[in-house]
Coordinates of C-alpha atoms and ligand atoms in Angstrom, one line a residue:
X1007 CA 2.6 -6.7 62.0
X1008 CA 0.2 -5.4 59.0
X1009 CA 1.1 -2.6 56.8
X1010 CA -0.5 0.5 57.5
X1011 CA -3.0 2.2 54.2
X1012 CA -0.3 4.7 54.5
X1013 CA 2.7 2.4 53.7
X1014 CA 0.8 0.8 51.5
X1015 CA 0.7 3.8 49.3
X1016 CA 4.4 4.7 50.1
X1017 CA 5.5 1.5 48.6
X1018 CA 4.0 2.2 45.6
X1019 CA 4.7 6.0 45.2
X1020 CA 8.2 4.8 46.0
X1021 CA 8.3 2.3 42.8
X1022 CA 7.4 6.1 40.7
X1023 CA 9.9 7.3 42.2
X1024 CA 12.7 4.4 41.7
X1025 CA 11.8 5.2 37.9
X1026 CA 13.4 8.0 38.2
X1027 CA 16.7 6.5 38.1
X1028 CA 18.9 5.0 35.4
X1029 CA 18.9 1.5 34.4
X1030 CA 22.4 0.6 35.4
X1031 CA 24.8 -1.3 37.2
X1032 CA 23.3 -0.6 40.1
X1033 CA 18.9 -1.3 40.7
X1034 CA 16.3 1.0 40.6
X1035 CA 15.3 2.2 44.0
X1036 CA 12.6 4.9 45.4
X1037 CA 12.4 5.4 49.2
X1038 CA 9.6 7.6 51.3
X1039 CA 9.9 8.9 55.1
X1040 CA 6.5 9.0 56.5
X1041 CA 5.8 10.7 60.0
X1042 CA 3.5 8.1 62.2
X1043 CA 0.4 9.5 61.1
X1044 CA 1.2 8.7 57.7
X1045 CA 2.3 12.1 56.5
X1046 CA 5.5 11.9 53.1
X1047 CA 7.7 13.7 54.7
X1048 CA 10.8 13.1 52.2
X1049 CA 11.3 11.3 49.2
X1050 CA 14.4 10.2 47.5
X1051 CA 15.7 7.8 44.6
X1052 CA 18.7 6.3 43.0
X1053 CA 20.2 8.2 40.3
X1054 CA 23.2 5.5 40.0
X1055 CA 25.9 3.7 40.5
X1056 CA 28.5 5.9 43.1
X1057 CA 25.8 8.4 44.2
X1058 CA 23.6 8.2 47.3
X1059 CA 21.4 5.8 48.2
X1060 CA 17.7 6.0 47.7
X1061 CA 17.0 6.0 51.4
X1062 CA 20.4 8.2 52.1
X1063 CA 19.0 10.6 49.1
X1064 CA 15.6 11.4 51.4
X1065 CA 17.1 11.2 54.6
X1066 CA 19.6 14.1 53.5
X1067 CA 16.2 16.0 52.4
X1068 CA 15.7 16.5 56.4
X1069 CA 17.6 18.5 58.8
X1070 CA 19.1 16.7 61.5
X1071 CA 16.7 14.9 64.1
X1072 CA 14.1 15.1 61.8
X1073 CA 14.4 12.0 60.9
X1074 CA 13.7 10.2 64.6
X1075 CA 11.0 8.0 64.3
X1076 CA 9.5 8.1 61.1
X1077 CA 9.2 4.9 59.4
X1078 CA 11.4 4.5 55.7
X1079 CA 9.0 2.8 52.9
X1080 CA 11.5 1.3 50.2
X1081 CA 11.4 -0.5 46.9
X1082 CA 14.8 -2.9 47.7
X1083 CA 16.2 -4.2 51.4
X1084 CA 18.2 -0.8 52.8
X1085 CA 21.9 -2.3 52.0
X1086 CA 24.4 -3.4 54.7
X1087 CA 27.9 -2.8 53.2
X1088 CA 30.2 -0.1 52.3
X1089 CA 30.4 -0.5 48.3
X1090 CA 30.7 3.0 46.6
X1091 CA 28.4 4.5 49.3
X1092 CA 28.3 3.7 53.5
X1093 CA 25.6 0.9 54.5
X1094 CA 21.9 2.6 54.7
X1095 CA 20.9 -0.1 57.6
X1096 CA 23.6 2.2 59.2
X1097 CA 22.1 5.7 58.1
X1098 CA 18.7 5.0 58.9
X1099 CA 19.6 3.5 62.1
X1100 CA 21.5 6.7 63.1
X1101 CA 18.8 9.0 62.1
X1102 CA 16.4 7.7 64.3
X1103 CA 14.1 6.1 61.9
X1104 CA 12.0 3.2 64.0
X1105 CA 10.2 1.4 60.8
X1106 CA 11.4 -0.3 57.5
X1107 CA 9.1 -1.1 55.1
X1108 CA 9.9 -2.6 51.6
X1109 CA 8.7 -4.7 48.9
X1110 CA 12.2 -6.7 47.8
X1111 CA 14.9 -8.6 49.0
X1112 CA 18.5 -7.4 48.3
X1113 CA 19.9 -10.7 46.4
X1114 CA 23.3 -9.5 46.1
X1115 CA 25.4 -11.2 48.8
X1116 CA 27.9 -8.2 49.6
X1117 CA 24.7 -6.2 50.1
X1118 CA 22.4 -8.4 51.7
X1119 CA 21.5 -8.6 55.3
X1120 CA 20.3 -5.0 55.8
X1121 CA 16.6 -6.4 57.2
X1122 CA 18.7 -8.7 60.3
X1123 CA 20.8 -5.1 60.9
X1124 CA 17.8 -3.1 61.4
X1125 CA 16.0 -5.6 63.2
X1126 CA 19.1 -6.5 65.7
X1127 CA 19.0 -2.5 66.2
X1128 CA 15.4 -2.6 67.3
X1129 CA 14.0 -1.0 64.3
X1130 CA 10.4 -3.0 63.0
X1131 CA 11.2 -4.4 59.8
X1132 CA 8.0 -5.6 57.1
X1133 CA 10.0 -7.0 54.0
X1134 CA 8.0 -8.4 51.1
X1135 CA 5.1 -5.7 50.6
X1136 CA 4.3 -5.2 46.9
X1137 CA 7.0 -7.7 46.7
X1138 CA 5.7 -9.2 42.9
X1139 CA 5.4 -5.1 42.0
X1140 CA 9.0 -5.0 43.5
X1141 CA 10.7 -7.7 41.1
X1142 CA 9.1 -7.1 37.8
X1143 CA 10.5 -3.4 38.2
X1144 CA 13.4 -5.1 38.9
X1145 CA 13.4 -8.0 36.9
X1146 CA 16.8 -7.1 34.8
X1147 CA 18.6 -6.4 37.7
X1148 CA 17.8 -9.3 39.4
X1149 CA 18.2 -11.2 36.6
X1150 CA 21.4 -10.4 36.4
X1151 CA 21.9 -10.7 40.3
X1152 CA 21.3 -14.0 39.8
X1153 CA 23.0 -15.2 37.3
X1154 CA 26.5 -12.8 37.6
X1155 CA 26.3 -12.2 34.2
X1156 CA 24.0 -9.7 31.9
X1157 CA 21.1 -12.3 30.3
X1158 CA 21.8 -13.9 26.9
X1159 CA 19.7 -14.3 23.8
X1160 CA 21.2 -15.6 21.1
X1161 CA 19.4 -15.1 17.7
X1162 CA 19.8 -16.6 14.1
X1163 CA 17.7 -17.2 10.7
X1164 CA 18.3 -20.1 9.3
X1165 CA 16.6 -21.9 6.2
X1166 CA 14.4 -25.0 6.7
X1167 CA 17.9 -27.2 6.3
X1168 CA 19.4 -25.3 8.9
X1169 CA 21.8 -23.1 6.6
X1170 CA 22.7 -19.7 8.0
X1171 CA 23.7 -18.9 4.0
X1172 CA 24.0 -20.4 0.8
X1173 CA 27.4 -21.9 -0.1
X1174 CA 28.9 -18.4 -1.7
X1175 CA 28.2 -17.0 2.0
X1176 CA 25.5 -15.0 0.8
X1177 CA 22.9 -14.5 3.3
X1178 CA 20.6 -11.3 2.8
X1179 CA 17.2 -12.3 2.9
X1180 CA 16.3 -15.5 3.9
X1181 CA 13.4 -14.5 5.9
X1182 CA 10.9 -11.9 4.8
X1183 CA 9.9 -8.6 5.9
X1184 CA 7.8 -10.0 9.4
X1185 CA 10.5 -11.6 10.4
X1186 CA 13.1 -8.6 10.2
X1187 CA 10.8 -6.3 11.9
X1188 CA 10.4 -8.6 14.7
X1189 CA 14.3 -8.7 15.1
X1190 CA 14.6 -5.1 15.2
X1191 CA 11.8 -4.7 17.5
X1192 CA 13.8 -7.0 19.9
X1193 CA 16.8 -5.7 19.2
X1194 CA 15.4 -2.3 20.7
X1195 CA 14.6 -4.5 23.7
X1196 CA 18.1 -5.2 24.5
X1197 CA 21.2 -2.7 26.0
X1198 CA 23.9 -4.4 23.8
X1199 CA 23.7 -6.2 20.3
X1200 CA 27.1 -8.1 20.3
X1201 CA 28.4 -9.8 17.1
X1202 CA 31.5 -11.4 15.4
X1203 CA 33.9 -9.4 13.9
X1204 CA 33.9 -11.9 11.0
X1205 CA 30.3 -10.8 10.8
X1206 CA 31.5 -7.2 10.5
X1207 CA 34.1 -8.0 7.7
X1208 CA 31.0 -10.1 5.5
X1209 CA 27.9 -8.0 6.0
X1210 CA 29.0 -4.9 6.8
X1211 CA 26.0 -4.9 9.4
X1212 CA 24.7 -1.3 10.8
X1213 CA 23.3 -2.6 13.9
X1214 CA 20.8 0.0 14.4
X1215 CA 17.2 -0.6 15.4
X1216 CA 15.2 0.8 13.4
X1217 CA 11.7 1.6 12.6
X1218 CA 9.9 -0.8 9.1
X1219 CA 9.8 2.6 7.2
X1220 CA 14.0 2.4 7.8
X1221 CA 14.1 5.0 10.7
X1222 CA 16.2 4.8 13.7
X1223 CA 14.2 3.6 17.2
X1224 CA 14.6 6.2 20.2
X1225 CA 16.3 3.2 21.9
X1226 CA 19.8 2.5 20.6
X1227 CA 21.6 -0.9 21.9
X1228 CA 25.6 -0.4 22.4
X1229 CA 26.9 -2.4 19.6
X1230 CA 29.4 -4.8 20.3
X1231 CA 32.2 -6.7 18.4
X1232 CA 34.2 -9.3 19.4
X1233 CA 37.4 -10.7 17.7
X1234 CA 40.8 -10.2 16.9
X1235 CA 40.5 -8.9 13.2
X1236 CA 40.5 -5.1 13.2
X1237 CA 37.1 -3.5 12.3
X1238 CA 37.4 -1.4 8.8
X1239 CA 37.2 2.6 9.3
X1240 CA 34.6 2.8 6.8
X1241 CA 32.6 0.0 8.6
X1242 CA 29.0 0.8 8.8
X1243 CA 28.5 0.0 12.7
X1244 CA 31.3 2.8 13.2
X1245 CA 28.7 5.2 11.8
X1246 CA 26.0 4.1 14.7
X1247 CA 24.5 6.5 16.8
X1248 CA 26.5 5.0 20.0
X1249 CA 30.4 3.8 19.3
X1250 CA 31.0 0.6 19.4
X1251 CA 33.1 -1.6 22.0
X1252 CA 35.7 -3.5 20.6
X1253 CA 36.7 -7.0 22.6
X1254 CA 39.9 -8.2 20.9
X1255 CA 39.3 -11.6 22.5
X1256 CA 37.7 -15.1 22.8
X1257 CA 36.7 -14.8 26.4
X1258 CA 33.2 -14.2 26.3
X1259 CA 32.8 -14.4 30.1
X1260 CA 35.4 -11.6 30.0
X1261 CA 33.4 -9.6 27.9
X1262 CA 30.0 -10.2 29.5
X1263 CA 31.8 -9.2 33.2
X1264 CA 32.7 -5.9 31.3
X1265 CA 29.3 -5.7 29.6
X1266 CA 27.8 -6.0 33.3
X1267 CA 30.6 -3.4 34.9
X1268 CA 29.1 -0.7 32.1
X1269 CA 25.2 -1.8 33.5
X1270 CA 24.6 -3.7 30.3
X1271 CA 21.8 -6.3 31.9
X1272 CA 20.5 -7.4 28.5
X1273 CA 22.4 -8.4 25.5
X1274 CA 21.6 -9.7 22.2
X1275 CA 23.8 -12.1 19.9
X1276 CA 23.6 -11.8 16.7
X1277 CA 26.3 -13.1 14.6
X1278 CA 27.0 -15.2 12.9
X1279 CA 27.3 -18.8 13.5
X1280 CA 30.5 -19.1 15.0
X1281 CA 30.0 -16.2 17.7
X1282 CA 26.5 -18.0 18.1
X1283 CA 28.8 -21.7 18.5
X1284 CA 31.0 -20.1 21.0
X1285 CA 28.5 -18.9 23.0
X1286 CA 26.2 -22.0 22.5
X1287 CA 29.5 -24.3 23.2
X1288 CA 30.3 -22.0 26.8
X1289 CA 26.9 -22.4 28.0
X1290 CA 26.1 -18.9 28.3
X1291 CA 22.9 -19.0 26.5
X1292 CA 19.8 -17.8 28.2
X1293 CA 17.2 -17.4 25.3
X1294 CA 17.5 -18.8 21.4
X1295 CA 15.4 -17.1 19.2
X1296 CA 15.9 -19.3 15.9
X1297 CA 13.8 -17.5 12.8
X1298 CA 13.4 -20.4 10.0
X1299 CA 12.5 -19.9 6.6
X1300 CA 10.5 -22.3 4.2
X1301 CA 13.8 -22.3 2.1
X1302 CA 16.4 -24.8 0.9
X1303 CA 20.1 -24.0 1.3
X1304 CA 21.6 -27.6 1.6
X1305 CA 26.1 -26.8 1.6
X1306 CA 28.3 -26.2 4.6
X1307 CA 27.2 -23.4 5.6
X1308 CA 25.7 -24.5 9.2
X1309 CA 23.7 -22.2 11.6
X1310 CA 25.7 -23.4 14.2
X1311 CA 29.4 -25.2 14.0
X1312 CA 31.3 -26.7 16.4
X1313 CA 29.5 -26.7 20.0
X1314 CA 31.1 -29.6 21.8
X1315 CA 28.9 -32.4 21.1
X1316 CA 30.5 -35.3 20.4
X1317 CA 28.1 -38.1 20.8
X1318 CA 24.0 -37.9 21.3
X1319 CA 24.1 -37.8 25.0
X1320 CA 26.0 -34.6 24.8
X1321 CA 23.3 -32.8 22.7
X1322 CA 22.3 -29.5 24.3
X1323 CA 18.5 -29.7 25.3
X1324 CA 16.2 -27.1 25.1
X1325 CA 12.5 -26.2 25.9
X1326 CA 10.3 -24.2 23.6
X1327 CA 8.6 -21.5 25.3
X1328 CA 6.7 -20.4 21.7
X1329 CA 6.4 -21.0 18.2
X1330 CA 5.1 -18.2 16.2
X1331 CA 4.3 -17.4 12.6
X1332 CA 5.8 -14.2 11.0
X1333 CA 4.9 -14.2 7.4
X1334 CA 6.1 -17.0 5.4
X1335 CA 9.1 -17.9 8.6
X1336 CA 8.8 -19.3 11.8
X1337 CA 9.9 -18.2 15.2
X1338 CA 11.0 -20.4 17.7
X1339 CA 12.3 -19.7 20.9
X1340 CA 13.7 -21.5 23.2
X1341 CA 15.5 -22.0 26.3
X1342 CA 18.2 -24.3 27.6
X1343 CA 17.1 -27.0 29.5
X1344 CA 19.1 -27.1 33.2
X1345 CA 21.1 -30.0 33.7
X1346 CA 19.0 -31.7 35.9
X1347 CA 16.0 -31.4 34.5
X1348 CA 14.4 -35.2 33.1
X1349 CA 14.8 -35.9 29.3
X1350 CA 11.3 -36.0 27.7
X1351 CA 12.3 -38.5 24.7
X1352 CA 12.1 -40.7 27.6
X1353 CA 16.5 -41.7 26.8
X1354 CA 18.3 -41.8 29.8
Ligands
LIG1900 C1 20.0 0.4 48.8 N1 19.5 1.5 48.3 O1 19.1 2.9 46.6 C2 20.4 1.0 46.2 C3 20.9 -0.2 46.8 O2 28.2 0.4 45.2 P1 27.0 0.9 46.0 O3 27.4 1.4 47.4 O4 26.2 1.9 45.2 O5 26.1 -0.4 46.3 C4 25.5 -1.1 45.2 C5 24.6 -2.2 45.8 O6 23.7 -1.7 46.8 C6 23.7 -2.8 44.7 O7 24.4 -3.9 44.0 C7 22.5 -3.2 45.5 O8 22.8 -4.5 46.1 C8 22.4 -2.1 46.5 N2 21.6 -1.0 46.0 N3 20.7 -0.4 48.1 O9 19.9 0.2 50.1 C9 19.6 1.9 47.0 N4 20.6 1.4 44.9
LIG1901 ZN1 22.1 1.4 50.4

């Protein structure tokens, strides 16, 4: 059955109103009750994880029996489990409500199954409208649906040799200005910037994002820092504008399970090269972003160390997505090829 002009315009009033929320644990969700000649009757969103339910937030807008057969426009697939909240397949099928309409599957499997519900109740269900609208509103949270983990970029400058620093360890600048404010740009982009706590001890590293005249972005990642070395008092990350988390471990799935548990969907790696090893080495890389500058280091000081390859046909493949000039450097970024995919050098 077609969507009506009216549920048309639901859906999409529905995505304003899913923007209302946090981005969180828990996905961005706007839901509107329209009476059958198309009339809003109620609205409601999500304003995170343990409170109600978009759909519960407008049904509780009405007094009982109100509800009874007006149809429920929403951005995600109502939800069929009792998490921190009871299932909405079950709310809107008490209240009466005859018509689901929504724009995006509900990809996580203890929610999932809300659409079969609702239809095996007798309710009309239409999922996939605005669906495309649907994910790129949600494309974090599905992202990180999918993979169980928040995403991963992993970022490093290096000079044309590969060197992360020159042999004393010194490594301020080896790429210019462009390059820097491209960082920090991303860096805004991400909810945590996670790096070594040897990192911490050598560079003494603020973490902010900031603006090229040196002041501080509206949007502030929570810095992270893993390791077992303790993190000096006067340390300048412990003067950023969020406090920092502290992992005293190796585990980096740990840490990435407790980065997801806070709503952290996006985090950036940034140092140095053996945080960016161990995270190359466990295969939880989603995005490299390598900045290389038209400079010779030669020494020991590697980009990357130890990441498990012991022979050729171990090497860790990867596609570029883009190569850009910033200034004098390069950007590349890249992605890991999957296992499967076919070798292009033609070596099998
Ligand atoms: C919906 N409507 O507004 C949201 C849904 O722990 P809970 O009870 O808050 O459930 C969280 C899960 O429910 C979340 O992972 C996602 O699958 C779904 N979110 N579902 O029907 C909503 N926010
Ligand atoms: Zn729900």
């Amino acid at each position: 059955m077609a969507v009506s002009t009216a549920e048309d315009a639901a859906i999409l009033r529905a995505f304003a109103l899913a923007l209302n929320g946090p981005r969180g644990v828990n996905p961005q969700v706007g839901a509107v009750l329209l009476s059958p000649d198309g009339t809003i009757v109620a609205e409601g969103w999500h304003r995170g994880a343990g409170t109600a339910h978009a759909e519960v937030d407008a049904l509780s807008q009405l007094a009982p029996g109100e509800a009874r057969g007006l149809t429920a426009v929403v951005t995600l697939e109502p939800c069929n489990h009792s998490g921190r909240t009871g299932p909405c397949s079950e709310a809107l099928i008490a209240a009466g409500v005859t018509r689901v309409v929504y724009a995006v599957d509900d990809p996580n499997p203890e929610a999932g199954g809300g659409a079969e519900r609702l239809a095996a109740a007798g309710v009309e269900v239409e999922g996939g409208v605005h669906r495309a609208e649907g994910e790129a509103l949600l494309k974090s949270w599905l992202n990180v649906a999918e993979l169980g983990r928040p995403a991963v970029t992993v970022k490093w400058a290096q000079s044309l040799d590969g060197r992360a620093a020159a042999h004393d360890g010194t490594s301020q600048w080896i790429t210019g200005p462009q390059a820097r404010a491209d960082v920090h740009s991303r860096r805004a982009a991400a909810d945590a910037i996670v790096v070594g706590v040897g990192t911490v001890l050598a560079d003494d590293p603020s973490l902010t994002a900031r603006e090229s005249d040196g002041s501080l972005r509206a949007s502030q990642p929570q810095p992270v820092v893993i390791g077992r070395a303790e993190t000096p008092t006067d340390a300048a990350i412990r003067r950023h504008p969020r406090t920092p988390l502290f992992y005293d471990t190796h585990n980096l799935s740990a840490v990435l399970a407790d980065l997801r548990e806070r709503g952290i969907q996006r985090v950036f790696v940034e140092g140095g090269p053996t945080l960016a090893s161990a995270f190359v080495r466990a295969g939880l890389v989603d995005e490299l972003l390598v900045y290389v500058a038209p400079v010779l280091l030669g020494g020991d000081r590697l980009a990357l160390g130890d990441i498990g390859v012991g022979t050729i046909g171990d090497a860790h493949r990867l596609t570029v997505s883009t190569i850009e000039r910033l200034g004098d450097d390069l950007l590349v970024v890249a992605s890991p090829r999957p296992a499967s995919a076919p070798d292009p050098q033609g070596a099998q």
